[in-house]
XYZ file of C-alpha atoms in Angstrom:
532
model
C 74.846 23.415 58.783
C 77.211 22.208 61.569
C 77.204 18.635 60.293
C 77.991 19.833 56.787
C 80.386 22.289 57.778
C 82.551 19.252 59.682
C 81.409 17.044 56.372
C 83.366 19.508 54.251
C 86.173 19.843 56.148
C 86.911 16.596 56.585
C 86.275 15.987 52.666
C 88.687 18.653 51.771
C 91.029 17.792 54.574
C 94.497 19.575 52.147
C 92.290 22.549 52.005
C 91.915 22.861 55.706
C 96.025 22.155 56.455
C 96.456 24.653 53.935
C 94.173 27.168 55.836
C 95.363 25.969 59.656
C 98.760 26.856 58.412
C 97.688 30.037 56.453
C 96.083 31.218 60.112
C 98.867 30.866 61.791
C 101.392 32.551 58.675
C 99.248 34.923 59.584
C 98.868 35.186 63.147
C 103.025 35.335 63.474
C 103.266 37.978 60.574
C 100.290 40.264 62.914
C 102.204 39.595 66.012
C 105.833 40.974 64.078
C 103.166 44.296 62.630
C 100.996 44.235 65.474
C 101.055 47.749 67.375
C 101.966 47.383 71.106
C 100.739 49.799 73.672
C 100.682 49.485 77.745
C 97.212 50.734 78.049
C 94.008 50.799 75.857
C 93.479 54.787 74.624
C 90.618 55.585 76.178
C 91.296 59.492 75.854
C 88.569 61.514 73.842
C 88.606 62.003 69.691
C 90.155 65.534 70.855
C 91.782 68.182 68.562
C 92.549 71.087 70.433
C 93.531 75.154 69.181
C 96.008 77.055 71.112
C 96.697 80.617 70.502
C 99.286 83.413 72.427
C 98.761 86.724 73.410
C 101.189 88.385 76.053
C 99.768 90.708 78.477
C 95.924 90.209 77.510
C 93.668 88.852 80.975
C 91.236 85.782 80.839
C 88.172 88.104 80.292
C 90.001 89.498 76.775
C 91.022 86.667 75.657
C 87.509 84.682 76.339
C 85.909 87.262 74.207
C 88.688 87.828 71.642
C 89.903 84.766 70.454
C 88.309 81.677 72.223
C 84.725 82.777 71.750
C 85.919 83.356 67.742
C 87.697 79.960 67.623
C 84.664 78.311 69.509
C 81.839 79.802 66.779
C 84.054 78.569 63.707
C 84.632 74.857 64.955
C 81.354 74.565 65.982
C 80.055 73.438 62.522
C 82.477 71.046 61.421
C 80.853 67.639 60.705
C 81.238 65.363 63.346
C 82.115 67.438 66.129
C 80.239 66.112 69.427
C 81.401 69.401 71.449
C 83.878 72.172 71.777
C 85.236 73.435 75.462
C 87.354 76.361 75.733
C 90.110 77.331 78.438
C 90.985 80.773 78.751
C 93.645 82.282 80.963
C 95.942 85.007 81.562
C 97.491 84.971 77.866
C 96.556 81.842 76.749
C 93.571 80.112 74.522
C 92.853 76.706 74.203
C 90.025 75.493 72.294
C 88.860 71.695 72.500
C 87.141 69.998 69.638
C 86.150 66.761 70.405
C 84.649 64.438 67.625
C 82.850 61.545 67.820
C 84.919 58.354 67.925
C 83.933 56.932 64.344
C 86.011 59.882 63.134
C 89.150 59.035 61.809
C 91.797 61.214 63.858
C 93.651 62.443 61.204
C 90.817 63.454 59.072
C 89.900 65.303 61.821
C 93.162 67.306 62.246
C 92.565 67.908 58.534
C 89.086 69.593 58.903
C 90.391 71.805 61.988
C 93.318 72.723 60.056
C 90.605 73.815 57.282
C 89.252 76.009 59.488
C 91.856 77.958 61.641
C 92.098 80.484 58.625
C 88.145 81.610 59.089
C 88.453 81.278 62.736
C 91.714 84.124 62.178
C 89.187 86.543 60.498
C 86.903 86.318 63.274
C 90.062 87.899 65.572
C 90.031 91.957 65.715
C 93.301 93.211 63.952
C 93.684 94.663 67.220
C 94.811 91.813 68.738
C 98.012 90.359 68.154
C 99.206 86.606 68.347
C 102.452 86.479 68.180
C 102.412 82.530 66.215
C 98.851 83.125 65.189
C 96.605 79.709 66.000
C 98.289 76.873 66.845
C 96.481 73.306 65.799
C 98.209 70.471 68.542
C 100.117 67.221 66.600
C 98.250 64.422 66.495
C 98.563 62.717 69.242
C 96.309 61.444 72.295
C 96.281 62.123 76.154
C 97.610 58.258 76.260
C 100.888 59.121 74.135
C 103.494 59.307 76.605
C 105.813 56.810 75.817
C 109.453 57.988 77.132
C 110.709 60.700 79.423
C 114.408 61.864 80.375
C 115.853 64.691 82.144
C 119.915 65.992 81.296
C 122.868 64.892 84.243
C 125.106 67.167 84.624
C 127.274 68.371 87.343
C 128.937 71.803 85.980
C 126.056 73.246 83.652
C 123.578 75.687 85.125
C 119.691 74.639 84.345
C 120.033 77.549 81.903
C 122.733 75.961 79.131
C 121.292 72.500 80.187
C 117.818 74.018 78.840
C 119.580 75.520 75.703
C 120.959 71.665 75.200
C 117.800 70.323 75.273
C 115.931 72.760 73.194
C 118.335 73.366 70.675
C 120.474 69.855 70.234
C 118.305 66.876 71.970
C 114.723 68.348 71.163
C 115.448 68.357 67.612
C 117.437 65.534 67.087
C 114.528 63.162 68.616
C 111.687 64.933 66.953
C 113.127 63.772 63.857
C 112.608 60.079 64.875
C 109.817 58.032 62.785
C 106.758 58.432 64.911
C 107.690 60.858 67.824
C 104.550 63.596 67.514
C 106.442 66.213 69.716
C 108.812 66.795 72.826
C 108.122 68.769 75.926
C 110.747 70.404 77.437
C 110.234 71.351 81.392
C 111.812 72.954 83.498
C 115.142 75.516 83.581
C 115.258 78.894 82.253
C 114.686 79.843 78.458
C 117.755 81.916 77.076
C 116.850 85.262 75.812
C 118.139 88.574 74.723
C 116.948 91.454 76.911
C 116.024 94.745 75.920
C 116.044 96.906 79.072
C 114.300 100.309 78.375
C 114.842 103.190 80.267
C 111.738 104.952 80.648
C 114.008 108.147 81.224
C 115.747 107.606 77.567
C 112.588 107.274 75.888
C 111.284 110.665 76.893
C 114.023 112.294 76.403
C 114.640 111.132 72.733
C 110.826 111.361 72.324
C 110.708 107.714 71.243
C 107.089 105.297 72.527
C 107.815 101.360 73.447
C 106.063 99.822 70.654
C 108.793 102.230 68.257
C 111.707 100.279 69.880
C 109.932 96.859 69.881
C 109.035 97.383 66.123
C 112.314 98.554 65.271
C 114.306 95.537 66.560
C 111.809 93.445 65.367
C 111.821 94.797 61.706
C 115.886 95.053 61.611
C 116.073 91.198 62.546
C 115.575 89.549 58.887
C 117.839 89.073 55.796
C 116.091 90.333 52.762
C 116.807 89.877 48.579
C 117.109 92.950 46.726
C 117.488 91.185 43.366
C 120.391 90.771 40.554
C 122.808 93.200 39.025
C 123.832 92.239 35.857
C 128.043 92.817 35.536
C 129.002 91.218 31.218
C 128.209 88.061 31.521
C 128.007 87.675 35.578
C 125.057 87.908 37.610
C 125.955 89.462 40.996
C 123.344 88.898 43.502
C 122.717 91.092 45.905
C 121.314 90.334 49.563
C 120.697 92.895 52.682
C 122.116 90.747 55.835
C 120.525 92.181 58.858
C 120.016 88.618 61.345
C 120.575 89.534 64.625
C 123.821 87.061 66.108
C 124.411 88.663 69.255
C 123.847 91.532 71.900
C 125.914 94.012 69.832
C 123.646 93.626 67.038
C 120.820 94.388 69.197
C 122.395 97.728 70.429
C 124.014 99.275 67.324
C 120.043 99.179 65.497
C 118.972 102.809 64.343
C 115.800 103.659 66.022
C 115.316 107.018 64.216
C 117.151 109.887 63.749
C 117.273 113.277 65.925
C 118.717 116.384 64.505
C 120.775 114.725 61.380
C 122.224 111.686 64.761
C 121.089 108.255 64.925
C 119.602 106.943 68.286
C 120.466 103.372 68.882
C 118.900 100.992 71.366
C 122.249 101.245 73.236
C 121.233 104.800 73.997
C 118.389 104.273 75.378
C 118.102 100.606 77.103
C 120.531 97.871 78.337
C 120.877 94.687 76.303
C 122.198 91.953 77.795
C 121.722 87.836 77.981
C 118.608 86.953 80.853
C 115.753 84.145 81.388
C 112.603 83.439 80.163
C 109.569 84.647 82.691
C 108.422 80.851 83.870
C 106.262 78.837 85.531
C 107.226 75.832 87.745
C 109.890 73.995 87.627
C 111.066 70.310 87.620
C 113.498 68.973 90.343
C 114.835 65.220 90.703
C 113.684 63.296 94.071
C 112.831 66.768 95.743
C 116.099 67.981 95.811
C 117.731 69.614 92.661
C 116.490 71.324 89.889
C 116.358 69.578 86.579
C 115.599 69.759 82.745
C 113.162 67.473 81.277
C 111.955 65.980 77.933
C 108.320 64.614 77.540
C 108.104 62.520 74.156
C 105.120 62.147 72.639
C 103.755 59.435 70.089
C 101.644 60.198 66.896
C 98.283 58.118 67.403
C 98.426 54.703 66.236
C 102.545 54.402 66.477
C 103.449 51.068 67.619
C 105.088 52.323 71.130
C 107.562 49.588 70.961
C 109.318 50.216 68.055
C 109.098 54.041 68.860
C 110.994 53.362 71.945
C 113.179 51.180 70.524
C 114.209 53.541 67.646
C 114.384 56.548 70.679
C 117.007 54.446 72.685
C 119.299 54.175 69.778
C 118.913 57.745 68.343
C 119.824 58.634 72.478
C 123.289 56.393 72.017
C 124.178 58.594 69.165
C 123.367 62.075 71.102
C 125.096 61.091 74.511
C 128.483 60.860 72.125
C 128.101 64.563 71.007
C 126.938 66.316 73.830
C 129.063 68.605 75.860
C 131.641 67.048 78.024
C 129.589 65.851 81.698
C 126.051 66.493 80.298
C 124.087 63.302 79.791
C 120.530 61.963 78.416
C 119.036 59.614 81.320
C 115.244 58.459 80.580
C 113.338 57.737 84.165
C 110.181 56.861 82.548
C 110.506 53.964 80.049
C 106.671 52.588 79.058
C 108.484 49.436 76.642
C 109.225 48.078 80.718
C 105.522 47.871 80.993
C 105.021 47.112 77.165
C 107.581 44.252 77.285
C 105.822 42.772 80.626
C 102.727 42.260 78.911
C 103.760 40.351 76.261
C 105.958 37.845 78.626
C 102.223 37.522 80.795
C 100.991 36.365 77.720
C 103.867 34.321 76.463
C 104.169 32.993 80.350
C 100.450 32.214 79.888
C 100.458 30.306 77.180
C 103.782 28.148 77.668
C 102.642 26.743 81.080
C 99.224 26.703 79.426
C 100.745 24.448 76.624
C 102.711 22.515 79.549
C 99.784 21.983 81.380
C 97.595 20.522 78.691
C 100.459 18.266 77.539
C 100.328 16.911 80.913
C 96.872 16.550 81.515
C 95.726 14.908 78.497
C 98.630 12.244 78.722
C 97.919 10.946 81.993
C 93.443 11.447 81.149
C 94.169 9.760 77.994
C 96.921 7.943 78.039
C 98.466 8.833 74.656
C 101.093 10.963 72.854
C 99.434 12.097 69.702
C 96.161 13.073 70.949
C 97.912 15.260 73.943
C 99.719 16.577 70.477
C 96.103 17.459 68.785
C 95.079 19.108 71.603
C 97.887 20.804 72.112
C 97.980 22.569 68.758
C 94.580 24.247 69.290
C 96.225 26.845 71.990
C 99.073 28.510 69.367
C 96.040 27.974 66.516
C 93.298 29.978 68.519
C 95.832 32.444 69.600
C 97.478 33.588 66.634
C 93.970 33.429 64.796
C 93.023 36.531 67.808
C 96.178 37.834 67.057
C 95.684 38.049 63.076
C 92.113 38.989 63.611
C 93.496 42.524 66.274
C 95.929 43.364 63.829
C 92.816 43.378 60.633
C 90.173 45.546 62.961
C 92.893 47.754 63.905
C 92.734 46.716 67.890
C 96.176 47.332 69.319
C 98.180 44.726 71.380
C 98.195 46.023 75.070
C 97.676 45.035 78.755
C 93.841 44.323 78.313
C 93.039 42.982 75.148
C 96.204 40.840 75.733
C 94.611 40.307 78.489
C 91.469 39.044 77.173
C 93.560 36.110 75.249
C 94.767 34.880 78.505
C 91.342 34.838 79.955
C 90.261 32.955 76.759
C 93.836 30.736 77.578
C 91.926 28.181 80.127
C 88.536 27.621 78.239
C 90.396 27.019 74.559
C 91.422 23.390 75.142
C 88.168 22.521 75.838
C 86.115 21.520 72.474
C 88.910 19.350 71.660
C 89.424 17.845 74.591
C 85.584 16.406 73.976
C 86.254 16.169 70.378
C 89.047 13.894 70.731
C 87.942 11.536 73.840
C 84.451 10.747 71.892
C 86.644 9.778 68.665
C 88.501 7.794 70.611
C 86.032 5.743 72.384
C 83.773 5.838 69.828
C 86.859 3.830 67.896
C 87.454 1.380 70.747
C 83.506 0.629 70.802
C 83.036 0.832 66.772
C 83.039 -2.755 64.774
C 85.776 -3.722 63.226
C 84.312 -3.913 59.755
C 84.410 0.379 60.185
C 86.639 2.050 58.783
C 88.422 4.797 61.343
C 87.325 7.797 58.847
C 84.088 6.680 59.195
C 83.644 6.230 62.576
C 85.423 9.505 63.071
C 83.334 11.444 60.764
C 80.214 10.473 62.282
C 82.060 11.059 65.871
C 81.968 14.809 65.209
C 78.770 15.080 63.610
C 77.187 13.530 66.614
C 78.955 15.872 68.844
C 79.339 18.974 66.851
C 76.252 20.609 68.026
C 76.658 20.559 71.708
C 80.124 21.807 71.295
C 79.111 24.919 69.025
C 76.385 25.241 71.823
C 78.641 25.284 74.832
C 81.221 27.677 72.594
C 77.984 29.900 72.077
C 77.322 30.763 75.773
C 80.393 31.305 76.866
C 80.929 34.110 74.068
C 77.342 35.621 74.596
C 77.845 36.322 77.903
C 80.594 38.661 76.641
C 78.248 40.478 73.637
C 76.922 42.885 76.085
C 80.537 44.608 76.961
C 80.202 45.887 73.454
C 77.556 48.372 74.012
C 79.469 49.705 76.393
C 80.580 53.702 75.626
C 83.239 56.812 76.623
C 85.746 55.215 78.373
C 84.325 51.992 79.724
C 83.938 51.070 76.525
C 86.787 51.561 74.945
C 88.927 49.782 77.838
C 86.789 46.864 77.844
C 85.601 46.628 73.719
C 89.191 44.933 73.379
C 88.957 42.870 75.649
C 85.496 41.090 74.665
C 86.624 41.025 71.236
C 89.510 38.895 71.794
C 87.869 36.132 74.132
C 85.496 35.793 71.595
C 87.899 35.725 68.264
C 90.254 33.524 70.119
C 86.891 30.989 71.593
C 85.840 31.515 67.520
C 89.486 29.636 67.026
C 89.303 26.967 69.386
C 85.535 25.759 68.257
C 86.949 25.929 64.401
C 89.945 23.839 65.335
C 87.591 21.498 67.716
C 85.238 21.354 64.834
C 87.420 21.375 62.009
C 90.687 20.733 62.260
C 90.419 17.991 65.319
C 88.700 15.606 63.910
C 91.621 15.434 60.185
C 94.528 15.800 62.916
C 93.366 12.308 64.345
C 92.616 10.711 61.018
C 96.222 11.424 60.301
C 97.900 10.771 63.608
C 95.995 7.264 63.863
C 96.184 5.662 60.378
C 96.191 2.337 61.671
C 93.461 0.531 63.522
C 93.732 -0.665 66.720
C 92.302 -0.637 70.188
C 93.527 1.833 72.469
C 93.569 2.227 76.185
C 92.063 4.952 77.808
C 94.652 6.006 80.655
C 96.302 4.930 83.136
C 95.490 1.996 85.766
C 95.604 4.608 88.440
C 93.159 6.635 86.463
C 90.762 3.346 85.946
C 91.072 3.482 90.551
C 90.392 6.996 90.465
C 87.299 5.985 88.076
C 86.756 3.543 90.518
C 86.550 5.570 93.196
C 84.376 8.596 91.189
C 81.570 5.229 90.874
C 81.054 4.314 93.820
C 81.085 7.908 95.053
C 78.329 8.858 92.474
C 76.230 5.558 93.428
C 76.173 6.620 96.848
C 75.333 9.846 96.073
C 72.198 8.539 93.964
C 70.605 7.075 96.724
C 70.584 9.972 98.843
C 69.413 12.324 95.978
C 66.826 14.473 97.798
C 69.842 14.801 100.483
C 72.186 16.370 98.030
């Protein structure tokens, strides 16, 4: 089979050369489109459902919210397990899917079940925001973090700028899934009710809450026709400041309206919080964590975020500045540079060694081309198979870099020797073809043994499988590319670069002396085989 493949490719040289160029072009195109990350995504296929319920104890959250949501999510196809965490005022339900389930499809299935889950929650349980599904992101999706720097603003003012300006601007960047705000205090209107006043006017706390909620809305009241005109009637009731809250009517007592200001004090305050963010353990700051969408190109998303940050900094109040302190693109850039430097260094060393041992620039060039060809083929296959570029997958290419050239060295050196030892009446093409067929099978089995070593890595599961399967894939594809180059492309390049039939001296005089030393050592060892 190997001999037939070599014969076919040697017969259709133009087709092979076109294939060589197409693979290189596909690799370059795939490299520009390949998702680049710092680490492989080892997080599980997870969708989360949240529910906030203020004032409820953990036991009540578990019984009234977490349990009904768990039951409704159990029957979703592809679900492996469902776990929940119930704490004071918060329910978190984690739905784990099998690894072969598309994450976007999993989110869609969970979203369709939310309505069924809400029906299982008692009507007496009030959920201010209802059941909320997590965005489409993974545990490894944090790509950038920043803090707001200012000497003239309080943490409450900085948190307000973060939530209402910075966060909303950055959320519009393509590829951003979620931005978490931490630190500082959330500014809010606070209605501090006087219990004695409630008793005096025969009011309850629920009536105050209901009145404030119902009086914060704009309503449409239809149209009034006047001749050829239509007048739109609207009821403006959105709250704009503390005075609007104070003027809300709770009820009338003996014909006199009772306002919110009569039973409470309305003022700006700070929402209750848990936790704090500090810079160097000294100064409290406001922080934003940016998470990317699942499968998005981290490097591109980070670059777009940086461009938007520069524009936002120009519009912020005086003294306020966005300062990134965690940037995953640095690690991504280092991983890319590692592979690039290894490839460049490998090309230089291979060129030098090939010239020293073969004494021919053209033969060194043939060997040199196997490195970029194999790497570009691996990158093209990574793009096709959906394997992102990261430290592990690129590490597989770097591991294979030292083995790529082996098969081509054997092929080129054997062809060169065969041409020197062949008879003058034979054509160079026939000698090259016969030599390639002669050593094609040994080269195939030599590469196959290396590839087989990495096959067990595909049997790994869970975290270790997600970590090392990309490495095994890239090593095997790169080695397969080097095998194809050595068997099918190298002989064609040799026939094109050595059209004239003339004797070539192998190596330099220094290499001949080295071979003489080696011969003496070998003969000495063979005489003492038992001792060896």
